[in-house]
Amino acid sequence: MKFEGTKAYVATDDLTIAVNAAVTLERPLLVKGEPGTGKTELARQVAEGLGLKMIEWNIKSTTKAQQGLYEYDAVSRLRDSQLGDAKVQDVSNYIRRGKLWQAFDADERVVLLIDEIDKADIEFPNDLLQELDRMEFHVYETGETVRAKVRPIVIITSNNEKELPDAFLRRCFFHYIQFPDTETMRKIVEVHHPGIKSDLLNTALTQFYEVRDTPGLKKKPSTSEVLDWLKLLLAEDLAPEDLKRSGANALPRLHGALLKNEQDVHLFERLAFMARSGR
């Protein structure tokens, strides 16, 4: 079982090596990288490329590790007992299976995505150490032990918003997705916008990387944003000369697809003002 990328996802050699190494070692693959570099999409494409089902657990700031295992609804059971409902005799009626339980209970191997783990509390990763390592957990309410029928492929993403515990990192195979260079970006664009004219693409990508490299930029535009920008350029049927910027007009055409906060817009406006003033 080897991942080699898909037609819809340009995977670099080091990324495919990382995926296959994690599968071979039976370790979770921890993927970091700036937003928009395809971390979440990687899990979907690994599942598609290997012909596996994917189970997705999206982490929020309020998410607790226990929710990935199961949740016991004691309130509903109390209410039903007061109403004389016969199903209160079976506690399993009040246990809701979490994403890890679903992955462990699958008859065939699945891809389990734990998306944006760094959004949760700092103790969240440590609370999952044993379950991800041993591939089992205990259900105290029923006394059963849930074990993975087939070890899932676990892919964990992080935007690096907070440091992850060392004990957790030791149990993962780590890969950082570098922002695509120009050549890789061309391949990505070809997947999403096949047949785009080379002169337009050359001009657009040159401008895009110039915007990304502008000193003082608060949020650099990502891969997903340049794809949106190119879609707009194609929809407006713009030519390469339409994209030219001068000092007096430093903002790129349709800049709302690339610049996502007022500080960065003001930065380019200040650059234009300085150019007009001859500073």
Coordinates of N, CA, C and O in Angstrom, one line a residue, residues 204-279:
A204 N 1.3 36.5 -13.5 CA 0.5 36.4 -12.2 C 1.3 35.8 -11.1 O 1.3 36.3 -10.0
L205 N 2.1 34.7 -11.4 CA 2.9 34.1 -10.4 C 4.0 35.0 -9.9 O 4.4 35.0 -8.7
T206 N 4.6 35.7 -10.9 CA 5.7 36.7 -10.5 C 5.1 37.7 -9.5 O 5.7 38.0 -8.5
Q207 N 3.9 38.2 -9.8 CA 3.3 39.2 -9.0 C 2.9 38.6 -7.6 O 3.1 39.2 -6.6
F208 N 2.4 37.4 -7.7 CA 2.0 36.7 -6.5 C 3.1 36.5 -5.5 O 3.0 36.9 -4.3
Y209 N 4.3 36.1 -6.0 CA 5.4 35.9 -5.1 C 6.0 37.2 -4.6 O 6.6 37.3 -3.5
E210 N 5.9 38.3 -5.5 CA 6.3 39.6 -5.0 C 5.4 40.1 -3.9 O 5.9 40.7 -2.9
V211 N 4.1 39.8 -4.0 CA 3.2 40.2 -2.9 C 3.6 39.4 -1.6 O 3.7 40.0 -0.5
R212 N 3.8 38.1 -1.7 CA 4.2 37.3 -0.6 C 5.5 37.7 0.1 O 5.6 37.7 1.3
D213 N 6.4 38.2 -0.7 CA 7.7 38.6 -0.2 C 7.8 40.1 0.3 O 8.9 40.6 0.7
T214 N 6.6 40.8 0.2 CA 6.6 42.2 0.6 C 6.9 42.3 2.1 O 6.2 41.7 2.9
P215 N 8.0 43.0 2.5 CA 8.3 43.1 4.0 C 7.1 43.8 4.7 O 6.5 44.7 4.2
G216 N 6.8 43.3 5.9 CA 5.8 43.9 6.7 C 4.4 43.3 6.5 O 3.4 43.7 7.2
L217 N 4.2 42.3 5.6 CA 2.9 41.7 5.3 C 2.5 40.9 6.5 O 3.2 40.1 7.0
K218 N 1.3 41.1 7.0 CA 0.8 40.4 8.2 C 0.4 39.0 7.8 O 0.7 38.1 8.5
K219 N -0.4 38.8 6.7 CA -0.8 37.5 6.3 C -0.4 37.3 4.9 O -1.0 37.9 4.0
K220 N 0.5 36.4 4.6 CA 0.9 36.1 3.3 C -0.2 35.3 2.6 O -0.7 34.4 3.2
P221 N -0.5 35.6 1.3 CA -1.5 34.8 0.6 C -1.0 33.4 0.4 O 0.2 33.1 0.2
S222 N -1.9 32.5 0.4 CA -1.6 31.0 0.4 C -1.9 30.5 -1.0 O -2.4 31.2 -1.9
T223 N -1.7 29.2 -1.1 CA -1.9 28.5 -2.4 C -3.4 28.6 -2.8 O -3.7 28.8 -3.9
S224 N -4.3 28.3 -1.8 CA -5.7 28.4 -2.1 C -6.1 29.8 -2.6 O -7.0 30.0 -3.4
E225 N -5.5 30.8 -2.1 CA -5.8 32.2 -2.4 C -5.3 32.6 -3.8 O -6.0 33.3 -4.6
V226 N -4.1 32.1 -4.2 CA -3.6 32.3 -5.6 C -4.5 31.6 -6.6 O -4.8 32.1 -7.7
L227 N -5.0 30.4 -6.2 CA -5.9 29.7 -7.1 C -7.2 30.5 -7.3 O -7.8 30.6 -8.4
D228 N -7.8 31.1 -6.2 CA -9.0 31.9 -6.3 C -8.7 33.1 -7.2 O -9.5 33.5 -8.0
W229 N -7.5 33.7 -7.0 CA -7.1 34.9 -7.7 C -7.0 34.6 -9.2 O -7.6 35.4 -10.1
L230 N -6.4 33.5 -9.6 CA -6.3 33.1 -11.0 C -7.7 32.9 -11.6 O -7.9 33.2 -12.8
K231 N -8.5 32.3 -10.8 CA -9.9 32.0 -11.3 C -10.6 33.3 -11.7 O -11.3 33.4 -12.7
L232 N -10.4 34.4 -10.9 CA -11.0 35.7 -11.1 C -10.3 36.3 -12.4 O -11.0 36.9 -13.2
L233 N -9.0 36.2 -12.5 CA -8.3 36.7 -13.6 C -8.8 36.1 -14.9 O -9.0 36.8 -15.9
L234 N -9.1 34.8 -14.9 CA -9.6 34.1 -16.1 C -11.0 34.5 -16.3 O -11.4 34.7 -17.5
A235 N -11.8 34.7 -15.3 CA -13.2 35.1 -15.5 C -13.3 36.5 -16.1 O -14.3 36.7 -16.8
E236 N -12.4 37.4 -15.7 CA -12.4 38.7 -16.2 C -11.7 38.8 -17.5 O -11.7 39.9 -18.1
D237 N -11.1 37.7 -18.0 CA -10.4 37.7 -19.3 C -9.3 38.7 -19.3 O -9.2 39.4 -20.3
L238 N -8.5 38.8 -18.3 CA -7.5 39.8 -18.2 C -6.2 39.3 -18.9 O -5.9 38.1 -18.9
A239 N -5.5 40.2 -19.5 CA -4.2 39.9 -20.2 C -3.1 40.2 -19.2 O -3.3 40.9 -18.2
P240 N -1.9 39.7 -19.5 CA -0.7 40.0 -18.7 C -0.5 41.5 -18.4 O -0.2 41.9 -17.3
E241 N -0.7 42.3 -19.5 CA -0.5 43.8 -19.3 C -1.5 44.4 -18.4 O -1.2 45.5 -17.8
D242 N -2.6 43.8 -18.2 CA -3.6 44.3 -17.3 C -3.2 44.2 -15.8 O -3.8 44.8 -14.9
L243 N -2.2 43.3 -15.6 CA -1.8 43.0 -14.2 C -0.6 43.9 -13.8 O -0.2 43.9 -12.6
K244 N -0.1 44.7 -14.7 CA 1.1 45.5 -14.4 C 0.8 46.5 -13.3 O -0.3 47.1 -13.3
R245 N 1.7 46.6 -12.4 CA 1.6 47.6 -11.3 C 2.6 48.7 -11.4 O 3.7 48.4 -11.9
S246 N 2.3 49.8 -11.0 CA 3.2 50.9 -11.0 C 3.4 51.4 -9.6 O 2.6 51.0 -8.7
G247 N 4.3 52.2 -9.3 CA 4.5 52.7 -8.0 C 3.3 53.4 -7.4 O 2.9 53.4 -6.3
A248 N 2.5 54.1 -8.4 CA 1.3 54.8 -8.0 C 0.2 53.9 -7.7 O -0.9 54.3 -7.1
N249 N 0.2 52.7 -8.2 CA -0.8 51.7 -8.0 C -0.2 50.4 -7.6 O -0.1 49.5 -8.4
A250 N 0.2 50.3 -6.3 CA 0.9 49.2 -5.8 C 0.0 48.0 -5.6 O 0.5 46.8 -5.5
L251 N -1.3 48.2 -5.4 CA -2.2 47.1 -5.1 C -2.4 46.2 -6.4 O -2.6 46.8 -7.5
P252 N -2.4 44.9 -6.3 CA -2.6 44.1 -7.4 C -4.1 44.1 -7.8 O -4.9 44.4 -7.0
R253 N -4.3 43.8 -9.1 CA -5.7 43.7 -9.5 C -6.5 42.7 -8.8 O -6.0 41.6 -8.4
L254 N -7.7 43.0 -8.4 CA -8.6 42.1 -7.7 C -7.9 41.6 -6.4 O -7.9 40.4 -6.0
H255 N -7.3 42.5 -5.7 CA -6.5 42.2 -4.5 C -7.2 41.6 -3.4 O -6.6 41.0 -2.5
G256 N -8.5 41.7 -3.4 CA -9.3 41.1 -2.3 C -9.2 39.6 -2.2 O -9.5 39.0 -1.2
A257 N -8.7 38.9 -3.3 CA -8.5 37.5 -3.3 C -7.2 37.1 -2.6 O -7.0 36.0 -2.2
L258 N -6.3 38.1 -2.6 CA -4.9 37.8 -2.0 C -4.7 38.5 -0.6 O -4.1 37.8 0.2
L259 N -5.2 39.7 -0.4 CA -5.0 40.4 0.8 C -6.3 40.3 1.7 O -7.3 40.7 1.2
K260 N -6.1 39.8 2.9 CA -7.3 39.4 3.6 C -7.5 40.2 4.9 O -8.3 39.9 5.8
N261 N -6.7 41.3 5.1 CA -7.0 42.2 6.2 C -6.6 43.7 5.8 O -5.8 43.9 4.9
E262 N -7.1 44.6 6.6 CA -7.0 46.0 6.2 C -5.5 46.5 6.4 O -5.1 47.4 5.7
Q263 N -4.8 45.9 7.3 CA -3.4 46.3 7.5 C -2.6 46.0 6.3 O -1.7 46.9 5.9
D264 N -2.8 44.9 5.6 CA -2.0 44.6 4.4 C -2.4 45.5 3.3 O -1.6 45.9 2.4
V265 N -3.7 45.8 3.2 CA -4.1 46.7 2.1 C -3.5 48.1 2.3 O -3.0 48.7 1.4
H266 N -3.5 48.6 3.6 CA -2.9 49.9 3.9 C -1.4 49.9 3.6 O -0.9 50.9 3.3
L267 N -0.8 48.7 3.8 CA 0.6 48.6 3.6 C 0.9 48.9 2.1 O 1.8 49.7 1.8
F268 N 0.2 48.4 1.2 CA 0.4 48.6 -0.2 C 0.0 50.0 -0.6 O 0.6 50.6 -1.5
E269 N -1.1 50.5 0.1 CA -1.4 51.9 -0.2 C -0.3 52.9 0.2 O -0.1 53.9 -0.4
R270 N 0.3 52.6 1.4 CA 1.4 53.4 1.8 C 2.6 53.3 0.8 O 3.3 54.3 0.6
L271 N 2.9 52.1 0.3 CA 3.9 52.0 -0.7 C 3.6 52.8 -1.9 O 4.5 53.4 -2.5
A272 N 2.4 52.8 -2.3 CA 2.0 53.7 -3.5 C 2.2 55.1 -3.2 O 2.7 55.9 -4.0
F273 N 1.8 55.6 -2.0 CA 1.9 57.0 -1.6 C 3.4 57.4 -1.6 O 3.8 58.5 -2.0
M274 N 4.3 56.5 -1.0 CA 5.7 56.8 -1.0 C 6.3 56.9 -2.4 O 7.1 57.7 -2.6
A275 N 5.8 56.0 -3.3 CA 6.3 56.1 -4.7 C 5.9 57.4 -5.3 O 6.7 58.0 -6.1
R276 N 4.6 57.8 -5.1 CA 4.2 59.1 -5.7 C 4.9 60.3 -5.1 O 5.2 61.3 -5.8
S277 N 5.3 60.2 -3.9 CA 6.0 61.3 -3.2 C 7.5 61.3 -3.5 O 8.2 62.2 -3.1
G278 N 7.9 60.2 -4.2 CA 9.3 60.1 -4.6 C 10.2 59.8 -3.4 O 11.4 60.2 -3.4
R279 N 9.7 59.2 -2.4 CA 10.5 58.9 -1.2 C 11.3 57.5 -1.3 O 10.8 56.7 -2.0

